[in-house]
Coordinates of C-alpha atoms in Angstrom, one line a residue:
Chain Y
X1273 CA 2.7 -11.2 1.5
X1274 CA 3.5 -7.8 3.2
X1275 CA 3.1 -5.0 0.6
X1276 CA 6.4 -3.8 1.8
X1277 CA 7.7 -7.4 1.0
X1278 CA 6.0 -7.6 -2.3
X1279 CA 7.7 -4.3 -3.4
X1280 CA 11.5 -6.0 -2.6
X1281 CA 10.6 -9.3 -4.2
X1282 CA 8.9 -7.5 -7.4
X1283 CA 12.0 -5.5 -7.9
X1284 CA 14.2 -8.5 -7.9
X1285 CA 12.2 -10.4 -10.2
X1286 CA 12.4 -7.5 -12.3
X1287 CA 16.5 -7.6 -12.1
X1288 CA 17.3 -5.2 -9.4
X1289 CA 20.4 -6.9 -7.8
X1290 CA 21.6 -3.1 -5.9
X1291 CA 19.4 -2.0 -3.2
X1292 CA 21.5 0.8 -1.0
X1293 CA 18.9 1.5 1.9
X1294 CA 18.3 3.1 5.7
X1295 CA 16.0 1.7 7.9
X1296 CA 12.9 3.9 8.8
X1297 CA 8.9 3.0 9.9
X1298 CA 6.7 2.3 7.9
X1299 CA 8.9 1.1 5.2
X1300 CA 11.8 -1.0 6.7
X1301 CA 10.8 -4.5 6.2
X1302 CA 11.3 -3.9 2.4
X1303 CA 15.0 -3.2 3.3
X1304 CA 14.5 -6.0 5.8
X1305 CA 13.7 -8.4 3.1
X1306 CA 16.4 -7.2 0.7
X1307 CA 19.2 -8.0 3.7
X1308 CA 17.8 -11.9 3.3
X1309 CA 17.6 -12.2 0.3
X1310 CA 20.6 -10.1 -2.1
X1311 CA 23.1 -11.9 -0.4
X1312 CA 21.6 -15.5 -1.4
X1313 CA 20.9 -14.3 -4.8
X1314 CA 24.8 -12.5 -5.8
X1315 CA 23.1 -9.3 -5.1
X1316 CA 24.4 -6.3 -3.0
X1317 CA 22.6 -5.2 -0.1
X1318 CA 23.8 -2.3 1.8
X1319 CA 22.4 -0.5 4.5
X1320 CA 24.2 3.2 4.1
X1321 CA 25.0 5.3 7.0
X1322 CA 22.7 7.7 6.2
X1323 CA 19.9 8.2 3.7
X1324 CA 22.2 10.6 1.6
X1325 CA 25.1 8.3 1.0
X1326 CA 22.3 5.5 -0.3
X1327 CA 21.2 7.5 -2.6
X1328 CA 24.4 8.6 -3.6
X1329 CA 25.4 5.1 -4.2
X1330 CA 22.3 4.2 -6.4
X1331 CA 23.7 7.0 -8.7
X1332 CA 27.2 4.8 -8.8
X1333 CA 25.1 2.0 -10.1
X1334 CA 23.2 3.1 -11.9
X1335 CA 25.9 4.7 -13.6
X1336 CA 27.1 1.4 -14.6
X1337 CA 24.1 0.8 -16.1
X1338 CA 22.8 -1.8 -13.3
X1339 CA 19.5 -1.5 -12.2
X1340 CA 19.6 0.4 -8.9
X1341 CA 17.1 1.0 -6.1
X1342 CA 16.5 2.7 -2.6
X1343 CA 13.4 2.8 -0.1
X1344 CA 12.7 4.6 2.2
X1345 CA 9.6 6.6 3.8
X1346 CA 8.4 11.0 3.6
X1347 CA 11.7 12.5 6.2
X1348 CA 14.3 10.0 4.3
X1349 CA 13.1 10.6 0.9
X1350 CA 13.4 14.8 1.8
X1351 CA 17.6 13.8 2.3
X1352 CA 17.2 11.6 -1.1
X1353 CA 16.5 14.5 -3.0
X1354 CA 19.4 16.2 -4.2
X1355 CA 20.6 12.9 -4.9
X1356 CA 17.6 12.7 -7.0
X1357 CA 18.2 15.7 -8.4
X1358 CA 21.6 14.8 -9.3
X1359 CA 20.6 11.4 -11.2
X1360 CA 18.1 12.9 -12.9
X1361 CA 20.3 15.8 -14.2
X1362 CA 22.6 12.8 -14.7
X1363 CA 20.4 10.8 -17.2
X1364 CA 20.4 8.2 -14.9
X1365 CA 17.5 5.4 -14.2
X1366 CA 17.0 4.1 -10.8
X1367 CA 13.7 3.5 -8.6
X1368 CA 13.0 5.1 -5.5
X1369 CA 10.3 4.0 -3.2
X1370 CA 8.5 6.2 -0.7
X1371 CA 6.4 4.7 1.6
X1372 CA 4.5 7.8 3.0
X1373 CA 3.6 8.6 6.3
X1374 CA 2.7 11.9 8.1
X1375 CA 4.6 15.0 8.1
X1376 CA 6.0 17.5 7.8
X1377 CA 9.2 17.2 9.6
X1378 CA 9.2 13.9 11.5
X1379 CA 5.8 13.9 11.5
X1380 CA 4.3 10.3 12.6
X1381 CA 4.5 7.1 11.6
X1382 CA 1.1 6.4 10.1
X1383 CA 0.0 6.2 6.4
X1384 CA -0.2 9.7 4.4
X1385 CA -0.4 11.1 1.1
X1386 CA 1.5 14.5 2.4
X1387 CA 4.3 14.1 0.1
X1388 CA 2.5 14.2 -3.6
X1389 CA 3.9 17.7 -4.5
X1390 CA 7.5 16.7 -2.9
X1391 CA 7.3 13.8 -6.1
X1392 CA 5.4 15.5 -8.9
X1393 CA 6.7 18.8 -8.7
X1394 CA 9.7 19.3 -5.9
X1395 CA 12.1 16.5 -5.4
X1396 CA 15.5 18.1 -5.6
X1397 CA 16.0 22.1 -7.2
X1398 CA 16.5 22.5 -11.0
X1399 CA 14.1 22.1 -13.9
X1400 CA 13.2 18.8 -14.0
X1401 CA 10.7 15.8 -13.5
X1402 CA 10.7 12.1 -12.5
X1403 CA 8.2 8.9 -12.8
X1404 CA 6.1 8.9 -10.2
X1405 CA 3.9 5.6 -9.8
X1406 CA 0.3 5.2 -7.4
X1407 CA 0.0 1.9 -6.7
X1408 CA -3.4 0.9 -5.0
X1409 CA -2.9 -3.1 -4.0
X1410 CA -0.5 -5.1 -3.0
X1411 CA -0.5 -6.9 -6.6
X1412 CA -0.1 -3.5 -8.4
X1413 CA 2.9 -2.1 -6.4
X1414 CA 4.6 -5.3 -7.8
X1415 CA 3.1 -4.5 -11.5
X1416 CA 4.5 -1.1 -11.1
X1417 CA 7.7 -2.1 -9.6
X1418 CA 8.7 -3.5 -12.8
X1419 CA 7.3 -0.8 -15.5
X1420 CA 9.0 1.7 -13.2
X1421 CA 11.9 -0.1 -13.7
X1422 CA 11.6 -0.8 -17.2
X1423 CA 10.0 3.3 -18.1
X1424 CA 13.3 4.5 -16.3
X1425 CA 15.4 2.8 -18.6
X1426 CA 13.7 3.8 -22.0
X1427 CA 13.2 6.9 -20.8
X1428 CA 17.0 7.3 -18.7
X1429 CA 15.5 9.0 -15.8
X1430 CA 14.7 8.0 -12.1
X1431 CA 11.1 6.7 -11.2
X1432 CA 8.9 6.6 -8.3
X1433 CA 7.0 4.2 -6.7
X1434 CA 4.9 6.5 -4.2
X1435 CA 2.8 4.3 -1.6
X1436 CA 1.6 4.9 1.9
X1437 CA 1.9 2.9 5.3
X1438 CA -1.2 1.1 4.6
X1439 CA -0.4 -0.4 1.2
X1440 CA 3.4 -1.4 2.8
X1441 CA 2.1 -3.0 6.0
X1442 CA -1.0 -4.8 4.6
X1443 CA -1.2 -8.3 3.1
X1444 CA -2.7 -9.3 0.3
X1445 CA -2.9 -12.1 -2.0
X1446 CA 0.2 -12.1 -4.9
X1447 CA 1.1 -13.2 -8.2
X1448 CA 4.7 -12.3 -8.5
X1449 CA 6.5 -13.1 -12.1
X1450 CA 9.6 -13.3 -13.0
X1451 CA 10.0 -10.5 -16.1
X1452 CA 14.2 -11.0 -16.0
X1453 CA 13.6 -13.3 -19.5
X1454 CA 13.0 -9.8 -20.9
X1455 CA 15.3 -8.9 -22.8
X1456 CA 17.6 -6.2 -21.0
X1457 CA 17.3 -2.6 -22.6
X1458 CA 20.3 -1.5 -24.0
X1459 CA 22.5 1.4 -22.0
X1460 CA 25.3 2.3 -24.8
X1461 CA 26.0 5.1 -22.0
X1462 CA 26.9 2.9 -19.0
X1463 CA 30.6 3.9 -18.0
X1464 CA 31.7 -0.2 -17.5
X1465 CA 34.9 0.4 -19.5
X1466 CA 35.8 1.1 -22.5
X1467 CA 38.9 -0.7 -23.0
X1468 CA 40.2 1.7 -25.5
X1469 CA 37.7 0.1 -27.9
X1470 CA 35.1 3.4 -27.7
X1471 CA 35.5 6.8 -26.7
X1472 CA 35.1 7.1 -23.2
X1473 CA 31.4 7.7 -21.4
X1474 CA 30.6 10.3 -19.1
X1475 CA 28.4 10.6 -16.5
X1476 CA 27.7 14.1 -15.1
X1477 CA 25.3 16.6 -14.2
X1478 CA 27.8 19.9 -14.2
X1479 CA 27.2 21.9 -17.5
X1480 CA 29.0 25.2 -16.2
X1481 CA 28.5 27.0 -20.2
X1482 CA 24.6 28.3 -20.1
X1483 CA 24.3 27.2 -23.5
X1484 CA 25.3 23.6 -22.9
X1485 CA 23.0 23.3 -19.9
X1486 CA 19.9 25.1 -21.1
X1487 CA 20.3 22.4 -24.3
X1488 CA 20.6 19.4 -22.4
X1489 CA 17.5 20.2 -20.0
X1490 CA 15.2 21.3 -23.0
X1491 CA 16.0 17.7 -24.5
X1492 CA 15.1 16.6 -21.3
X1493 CA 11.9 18.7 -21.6
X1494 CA 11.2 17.4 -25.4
X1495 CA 11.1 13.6 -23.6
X1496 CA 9.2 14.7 -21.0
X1497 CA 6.2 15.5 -23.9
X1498 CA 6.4 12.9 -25.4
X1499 CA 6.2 10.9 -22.1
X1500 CA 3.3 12.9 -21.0
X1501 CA 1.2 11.8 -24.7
X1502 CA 2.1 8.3 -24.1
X1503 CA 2.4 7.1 -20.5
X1504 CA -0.5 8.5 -19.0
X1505 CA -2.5 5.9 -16.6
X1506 CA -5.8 6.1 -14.8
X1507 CA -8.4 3.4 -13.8
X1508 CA -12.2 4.5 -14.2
X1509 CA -14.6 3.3 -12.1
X1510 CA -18.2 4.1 -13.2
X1511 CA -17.6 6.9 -14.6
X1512 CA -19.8 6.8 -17.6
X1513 CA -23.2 8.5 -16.4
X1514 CA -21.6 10.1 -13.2
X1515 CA -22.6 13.4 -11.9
X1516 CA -20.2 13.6 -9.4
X1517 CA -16.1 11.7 -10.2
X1518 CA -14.1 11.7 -7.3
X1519 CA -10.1 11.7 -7.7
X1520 CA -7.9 9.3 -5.7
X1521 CA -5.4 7.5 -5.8
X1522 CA -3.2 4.9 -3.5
X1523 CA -4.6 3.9 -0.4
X1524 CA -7.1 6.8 -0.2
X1525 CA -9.1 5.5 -4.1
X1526 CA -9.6 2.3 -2.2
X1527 CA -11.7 4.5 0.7
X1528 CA -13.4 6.0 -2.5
X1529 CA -14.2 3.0 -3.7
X1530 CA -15.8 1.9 -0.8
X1531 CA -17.9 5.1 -0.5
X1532 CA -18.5 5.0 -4.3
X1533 CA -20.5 1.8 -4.1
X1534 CA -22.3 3.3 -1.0
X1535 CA -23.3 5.9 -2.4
X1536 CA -24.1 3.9 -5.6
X1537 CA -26.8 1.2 -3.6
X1538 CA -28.6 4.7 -2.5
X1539 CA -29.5 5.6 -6.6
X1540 CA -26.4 8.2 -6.4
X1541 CA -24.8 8.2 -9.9
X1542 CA -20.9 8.5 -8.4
X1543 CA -17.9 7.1 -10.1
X1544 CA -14.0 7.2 -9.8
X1545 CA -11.1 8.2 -11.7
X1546 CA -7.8 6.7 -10.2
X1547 CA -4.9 7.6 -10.8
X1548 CA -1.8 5.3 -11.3
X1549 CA 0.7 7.9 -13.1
X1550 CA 0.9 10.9 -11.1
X1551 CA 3.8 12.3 -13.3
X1552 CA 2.5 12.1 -16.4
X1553 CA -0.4 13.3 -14.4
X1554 CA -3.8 11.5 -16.2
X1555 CA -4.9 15.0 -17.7
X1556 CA -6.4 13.3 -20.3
X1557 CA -9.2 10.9 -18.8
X1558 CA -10.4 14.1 -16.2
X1559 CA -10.8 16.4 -19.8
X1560 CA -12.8 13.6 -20.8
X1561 CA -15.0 13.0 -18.0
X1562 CA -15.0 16.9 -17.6
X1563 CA -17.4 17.1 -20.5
X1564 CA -20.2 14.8 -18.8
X1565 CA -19.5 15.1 -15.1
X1566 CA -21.0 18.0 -13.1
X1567 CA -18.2 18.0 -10.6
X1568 CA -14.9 16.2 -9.2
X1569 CA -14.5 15.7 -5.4
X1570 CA -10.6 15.0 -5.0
X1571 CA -10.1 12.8 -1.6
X1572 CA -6.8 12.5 -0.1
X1573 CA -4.8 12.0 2.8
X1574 CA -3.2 15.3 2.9
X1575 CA -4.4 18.6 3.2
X1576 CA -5.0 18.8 -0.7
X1577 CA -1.6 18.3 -3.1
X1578 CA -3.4 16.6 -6.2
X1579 CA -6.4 18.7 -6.3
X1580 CA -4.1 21.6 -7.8
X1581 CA -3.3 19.0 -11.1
X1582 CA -6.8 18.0 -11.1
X1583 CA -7.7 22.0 -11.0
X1584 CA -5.5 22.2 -13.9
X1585 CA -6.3 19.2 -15.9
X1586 CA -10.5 20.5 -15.5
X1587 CA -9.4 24.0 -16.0
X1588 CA -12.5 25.5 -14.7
X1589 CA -15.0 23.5 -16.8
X1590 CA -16.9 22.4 -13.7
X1591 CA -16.3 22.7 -10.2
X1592 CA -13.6 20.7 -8.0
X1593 CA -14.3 20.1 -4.5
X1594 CA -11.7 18.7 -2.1
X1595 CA -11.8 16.2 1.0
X1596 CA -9.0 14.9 3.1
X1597 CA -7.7 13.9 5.9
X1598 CA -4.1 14.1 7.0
X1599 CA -1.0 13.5 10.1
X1600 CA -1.7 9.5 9.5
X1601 CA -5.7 9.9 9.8
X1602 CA -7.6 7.6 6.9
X1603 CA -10.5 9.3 6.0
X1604 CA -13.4 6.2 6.5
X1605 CA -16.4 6.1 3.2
X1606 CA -19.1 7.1 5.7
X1607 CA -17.5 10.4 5.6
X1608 CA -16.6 10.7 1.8
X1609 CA -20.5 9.5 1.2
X1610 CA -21.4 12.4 3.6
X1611 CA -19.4 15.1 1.3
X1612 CA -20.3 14.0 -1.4
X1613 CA -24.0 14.1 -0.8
X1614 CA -23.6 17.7 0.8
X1615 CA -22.0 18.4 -3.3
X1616 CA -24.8 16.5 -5.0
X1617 CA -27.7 18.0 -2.8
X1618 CA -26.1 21.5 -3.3
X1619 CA -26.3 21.0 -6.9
X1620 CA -29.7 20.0 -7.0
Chain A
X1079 CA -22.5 -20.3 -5.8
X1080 CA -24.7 -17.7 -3.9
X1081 CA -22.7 -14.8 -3.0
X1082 CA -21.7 -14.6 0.7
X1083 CA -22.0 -11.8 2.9
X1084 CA -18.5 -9.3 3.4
X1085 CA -17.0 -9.9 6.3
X1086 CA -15.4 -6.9 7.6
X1087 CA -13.1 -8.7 10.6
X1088 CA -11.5 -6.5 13.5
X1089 CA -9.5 -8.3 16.1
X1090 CA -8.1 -6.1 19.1
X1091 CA -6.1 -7.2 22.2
X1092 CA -2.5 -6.8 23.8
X1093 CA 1.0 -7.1 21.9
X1094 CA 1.9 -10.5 22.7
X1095 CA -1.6 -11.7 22.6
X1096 CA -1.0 -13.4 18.9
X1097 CA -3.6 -11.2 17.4
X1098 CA -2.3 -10.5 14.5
X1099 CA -1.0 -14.1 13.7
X1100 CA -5.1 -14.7 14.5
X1101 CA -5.8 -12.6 11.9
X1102 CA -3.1 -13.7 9.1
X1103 CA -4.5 -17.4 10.0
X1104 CA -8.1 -15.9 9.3
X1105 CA -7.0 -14.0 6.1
X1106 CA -5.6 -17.7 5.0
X1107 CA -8.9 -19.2 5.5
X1108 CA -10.2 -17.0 3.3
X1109 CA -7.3 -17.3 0.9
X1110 CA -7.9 -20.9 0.9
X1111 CA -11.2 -20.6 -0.1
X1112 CA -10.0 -18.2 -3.5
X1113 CA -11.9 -15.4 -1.7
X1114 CA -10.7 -11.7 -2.0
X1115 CA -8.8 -10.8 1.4
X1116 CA -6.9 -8.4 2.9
X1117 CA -5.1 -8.1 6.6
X1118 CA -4.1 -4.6 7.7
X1119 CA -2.1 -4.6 10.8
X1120 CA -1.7 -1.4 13.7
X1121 CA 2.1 -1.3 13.7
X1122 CA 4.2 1.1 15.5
X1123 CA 5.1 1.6 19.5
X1124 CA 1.8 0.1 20.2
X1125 CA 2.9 -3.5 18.9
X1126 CA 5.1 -3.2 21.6
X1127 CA 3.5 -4.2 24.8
X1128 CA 0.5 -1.5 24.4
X1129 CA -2.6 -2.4 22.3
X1130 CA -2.5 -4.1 19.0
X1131 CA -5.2 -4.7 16.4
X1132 CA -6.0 -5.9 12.9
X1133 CA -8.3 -5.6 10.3
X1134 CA -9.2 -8.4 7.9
X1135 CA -11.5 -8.2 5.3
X1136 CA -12.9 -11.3 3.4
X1137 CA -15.4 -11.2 0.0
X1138 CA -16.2 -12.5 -2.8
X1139 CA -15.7 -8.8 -4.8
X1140 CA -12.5 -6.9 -4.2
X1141 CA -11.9 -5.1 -0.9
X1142 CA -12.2 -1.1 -0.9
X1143 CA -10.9 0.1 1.9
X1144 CA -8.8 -2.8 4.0
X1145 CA -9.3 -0.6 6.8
X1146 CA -12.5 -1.8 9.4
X1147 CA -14.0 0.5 11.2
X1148 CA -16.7 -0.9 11.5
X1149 CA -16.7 -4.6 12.2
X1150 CA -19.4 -7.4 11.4
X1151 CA -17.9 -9.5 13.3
X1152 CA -15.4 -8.6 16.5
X1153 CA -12.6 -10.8 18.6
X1154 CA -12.0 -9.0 21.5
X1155 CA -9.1 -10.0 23.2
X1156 CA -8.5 -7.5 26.2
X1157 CA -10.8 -5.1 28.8
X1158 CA -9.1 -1.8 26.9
X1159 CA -9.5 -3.0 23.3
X1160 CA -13.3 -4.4 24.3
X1161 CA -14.4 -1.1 25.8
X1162 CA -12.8 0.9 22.8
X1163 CA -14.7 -0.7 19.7
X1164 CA -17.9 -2.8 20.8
X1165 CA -19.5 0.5 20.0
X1166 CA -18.5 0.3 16.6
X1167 CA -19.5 -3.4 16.1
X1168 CA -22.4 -3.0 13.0
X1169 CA -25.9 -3.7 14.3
X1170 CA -26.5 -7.8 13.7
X1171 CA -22.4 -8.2 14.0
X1172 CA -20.7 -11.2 15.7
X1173 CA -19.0 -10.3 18.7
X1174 CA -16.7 -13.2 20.7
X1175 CA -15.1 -11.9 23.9
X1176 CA -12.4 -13.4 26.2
X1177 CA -14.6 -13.8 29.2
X1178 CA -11.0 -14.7 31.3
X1179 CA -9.5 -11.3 30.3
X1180 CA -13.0 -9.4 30.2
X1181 CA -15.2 -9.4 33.1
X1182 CA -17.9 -7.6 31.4
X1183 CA -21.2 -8.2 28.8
X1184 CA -22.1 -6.7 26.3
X1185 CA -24.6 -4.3 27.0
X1186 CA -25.5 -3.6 23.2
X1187 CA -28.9 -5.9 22.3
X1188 CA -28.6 -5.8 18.5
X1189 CA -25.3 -7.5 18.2
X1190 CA -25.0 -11.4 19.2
X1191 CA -22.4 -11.5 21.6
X1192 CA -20.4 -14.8 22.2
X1193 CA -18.3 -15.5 25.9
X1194 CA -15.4 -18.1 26.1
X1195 CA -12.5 -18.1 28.5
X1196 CA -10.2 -18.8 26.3
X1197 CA -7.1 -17.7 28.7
X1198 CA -8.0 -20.0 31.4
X1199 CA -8.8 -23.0 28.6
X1200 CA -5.4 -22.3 27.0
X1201 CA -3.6 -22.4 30.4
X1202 CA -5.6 -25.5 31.8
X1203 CA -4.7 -27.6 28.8
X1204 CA -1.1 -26.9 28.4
X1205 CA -1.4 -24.4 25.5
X1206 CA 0.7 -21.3 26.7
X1207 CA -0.4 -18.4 24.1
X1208 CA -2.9 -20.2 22.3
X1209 CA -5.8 -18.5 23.6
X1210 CA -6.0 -16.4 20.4
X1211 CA -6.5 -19.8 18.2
X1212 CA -9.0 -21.0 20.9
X1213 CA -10.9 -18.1 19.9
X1214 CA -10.7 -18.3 15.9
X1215 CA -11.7 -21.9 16.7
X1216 CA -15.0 -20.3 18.5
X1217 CA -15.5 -17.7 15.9
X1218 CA -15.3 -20.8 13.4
X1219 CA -18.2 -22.1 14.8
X1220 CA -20.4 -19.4 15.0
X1221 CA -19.6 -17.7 12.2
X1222 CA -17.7 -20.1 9.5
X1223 CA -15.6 -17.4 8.2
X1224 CA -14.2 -20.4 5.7
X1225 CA -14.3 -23.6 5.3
X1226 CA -13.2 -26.3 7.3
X1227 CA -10.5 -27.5 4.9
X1228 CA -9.1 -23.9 4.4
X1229 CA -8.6 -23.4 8.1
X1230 CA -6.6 -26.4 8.5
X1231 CA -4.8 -25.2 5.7
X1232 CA -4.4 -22.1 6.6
X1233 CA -3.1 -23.0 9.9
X1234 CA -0.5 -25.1 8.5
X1235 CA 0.7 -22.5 6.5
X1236 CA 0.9 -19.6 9.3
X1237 CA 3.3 -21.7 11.2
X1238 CA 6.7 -21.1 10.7
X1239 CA 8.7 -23.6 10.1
X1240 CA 10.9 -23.7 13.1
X1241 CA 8.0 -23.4 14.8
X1242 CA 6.4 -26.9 13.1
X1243 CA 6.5 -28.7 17.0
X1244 CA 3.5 -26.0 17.5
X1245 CA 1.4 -27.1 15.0
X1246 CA -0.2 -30.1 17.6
X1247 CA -0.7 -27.6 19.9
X1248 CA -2.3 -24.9 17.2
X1249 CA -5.1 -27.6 16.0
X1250 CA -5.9 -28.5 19.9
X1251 CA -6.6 -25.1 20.5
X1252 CA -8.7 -24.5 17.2
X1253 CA -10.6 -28.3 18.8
X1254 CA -11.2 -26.7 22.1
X1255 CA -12.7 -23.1 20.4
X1256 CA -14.5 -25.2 18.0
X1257 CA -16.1 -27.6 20.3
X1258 CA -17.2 -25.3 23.2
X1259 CA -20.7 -24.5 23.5
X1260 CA -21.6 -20.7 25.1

């Protein structure tokens, strides 16, 4: 199955039954897919006329406490964001899916990692923060799809799931399984009527008393700690008597994978750390293997977004290199090997 | 079970050529067989009428990067897509070349190099379009990518349903790949 595919089917199997979409390359046969199948399963599938309106209408949903989605890839998900900003000021769950390719501006069609400060840090204006999700395979972006979905709703705030062209064109072999026996988490604040049985709920991101507003976001803020202790996720990949750890996630951690083991068969003591929550970024596994590692080489397909949490999360404690490549280029493990010797030599 | 060798597959050609089908019916073999496979497609203007190309990578240990740049092993399909990566075939790789579509050998000595005209086979036996399963049926033979029983299976699963009248037509072309000698 197609990973873009994989991502549609994944999110109806985890209960998704509103997809609001707008065709764009590399992303479009995940809309493609939901046009087949919504209709044949009492869903609603709706292509928007324009990226804006979709999101808008993911933030009616979701509203009504449904679970709500919208796709799209890097120029589409730049007109989501106020939406985005409006459904998370709203309290609102719902998953977005950006399937990256080059930029900025139109950019090109071919897979990127350009758009990692745009989702950790920058979505929409105002002081807050959404899920944001690095799958790496094809069987992952479907795991994902449904924590994402599941994380939004105990947490009541939009999620991510942040892939690349590669990851949505590419097939792979799938387990996809149904998770809809799970029992449904409860949305007391869901405006579906309250036939004069309840006080009325409201849903709204306009606070216009300073007060009001600066209370509501600090909540906000004291969830977002207590997501950052809990839902932190990374993969390590011999990491234990590393020198050198590179950082990568998505498409670009399978490359350093690849060039990992390379570098591994010629007696170079390499290893990984992968990232699969890039908000809550992993702080915690890089402090850790900042105590034994000599150095971190971050590899991305950008010009160097991630690098500045990794920076962070090391804070000086050894030094970070960075390699990328960006504008749809994949950088090949012949060429991370070559870096990462030049580091390794350098230190010696 | 000893552990087989990666196979790091890149199949290049025209947009209309079936390559990528080629590959998915590859990645299926492999599938079949419970390896560890991926299929990465080029996609964009070029599937449409320019050059189109796929990766597929086959092992027993999960696939890094899905991405070949350099292939063991090498279908080339058309002049432009043969000239543009026989370079980048790894020393001791398979190559197989349409000799009806590409008048030209391989220069390169540490690579074996494999000729079929599968164009002119397709066409002489009343197979329009199935020159790119004539030449999986070749690559079969020289380089058993799966097993036999997985590429049947495979086959039957690549083909669409409304396209089931093909399916005759698919397994005489893998016959002809598989049986000529070259």
């Amino acid at each position: 199955m197609k990973g873009n595919e994989a991502l549609a089917e994944a999110a109806i199997q985890a209960g998704c039954r509103h997809f609001f979409g707008y065709p764009i390359t590399p992303q479009t046969e995940l809309a493609a897919y939901m046009s087949k199948r919504m209709p044949k399963i009492g869903g609603t599938y709706l292509q928007a006329e324009s990226e804006i309106a979709a999101i808008n209408m993911v933030l009616g949903a979701a509203s009504a406490g449904v679970r709500a989605m919208t796709s799209s890839s890097s120029p589409g998900i730049s007109l989501k964001g106020e939406g985005i900003s409006y459904i998370a000021g709203s309290d609102l769950p719902a998953l977005i899916i950006n399937v990256q390719r080059g930029g900025p501006g139109l950019g090109g069609i071919q897979p990127s990692q350009a758009d990692y400060w745009q989702a950790t840090k920058a979505l929409g204006h105002g002081d807050f923060q959404i899920l944001v999700f690095a799958p790496s395979t094809v069987q992952e972006m479907v795991d994902l799809v449904s924590d994402a979905f599941d994380l939004a709703d105990t947490y009541r705030m939009p999620a991510m799931i942040l892939a690349d062209g590669m990851l949505g064109q590419m097939m792979e072999p799938v387990e996809i399984r149904s998770n809809e026996h799970k029992k449904p988490i409860e949305k007391p604040w869901a405006t579906t009527g309250h036939q004069n049985k309840r006080v009325h709920n409201v849903v709204n991101s306009l606070y216009l008393q300073p007060k009001d507003l600066e209370r509501l976001v600090r909540e906000r803020f004291a969830r977002y700690e207590v997501i950052k202790q809990k839902e932190q996720r990374a993969e390590e990949y011999l990491t234990e008597d590393a020198d050198l750890v590179l950082v990568a996630y998505g498409a670009s951690s399978r490359v350093a994978r690849s060039a990992v083991n390379k570098a591994r068969e010629q007696g170079f003591k390499v290893g990984l750390v992968r990232p699969i929550t890039l908000w809550p970024f992993p702080t915690d596994v890089l402090q850790k293997n900042a105590k034994t590692a000599k150095g971190f080489l971050c590899v991305e397909m950008s010009m160097g977004q991630m690098v500045d949490d990794v920076r962070l999360a090391v804070n000086g404690a050894v030094p970070v290199d960075f390699y990328g490549r960006t504008g749809g280029m994949i950088p090949s493990p012949a060429e991370i090997l070559t870096k990462m010797k030049e580091i390794l030599g350098g230190a010696q | 079970m000893a552990k087989s060798k990666d196979l790091n597959m890149l199949l290049a050609g025209f947009g209309g050529q079936g390559v990528l089908f080629a590959g998915k019916v590859i990645a299926y073999g492999g599938l079949m067989d419970n390896k560890e496979i991926s299929w990465l497609p080029s996609y964009g203007p070029e599937m449409r009428g320019g050059t189109a190309n796929c990766s597929i990578c086959i092992s027993d240990e999960p696939i890094g990067s899905p991405l070949v740049l350099t292939p063991n092993v090498f279908v080339a399909m058309n002049l432009p897509s043969f000239d543009r990566f026989i370079n980048d075939v790894e020393p001791g790789g398979i190559v197989v070349v349409d000799s009806t579509l590409i008048n030209k050998k391989v220069e390169r000595t540490d690579v074996q190099a494999f000729y079929i005209p599968a164009s002119r086979l397709a066409e002489e036996n009343g197979l329009k379009g199935g020159a790119n399963i004539i030449l999986i049926g070749k690559l079969f033979r020289e380089c058993g990518f799966c097993s036999r029983e997985a590429l049947d299976k495979a086959i039957e699963k690549c083909v669409p349903v409304h396209k089931a009248h093909l399916m005759g037509n698919n397994k005489k072309a893998l016959e002809i790949g598989m049986s000529y000698e070259g």
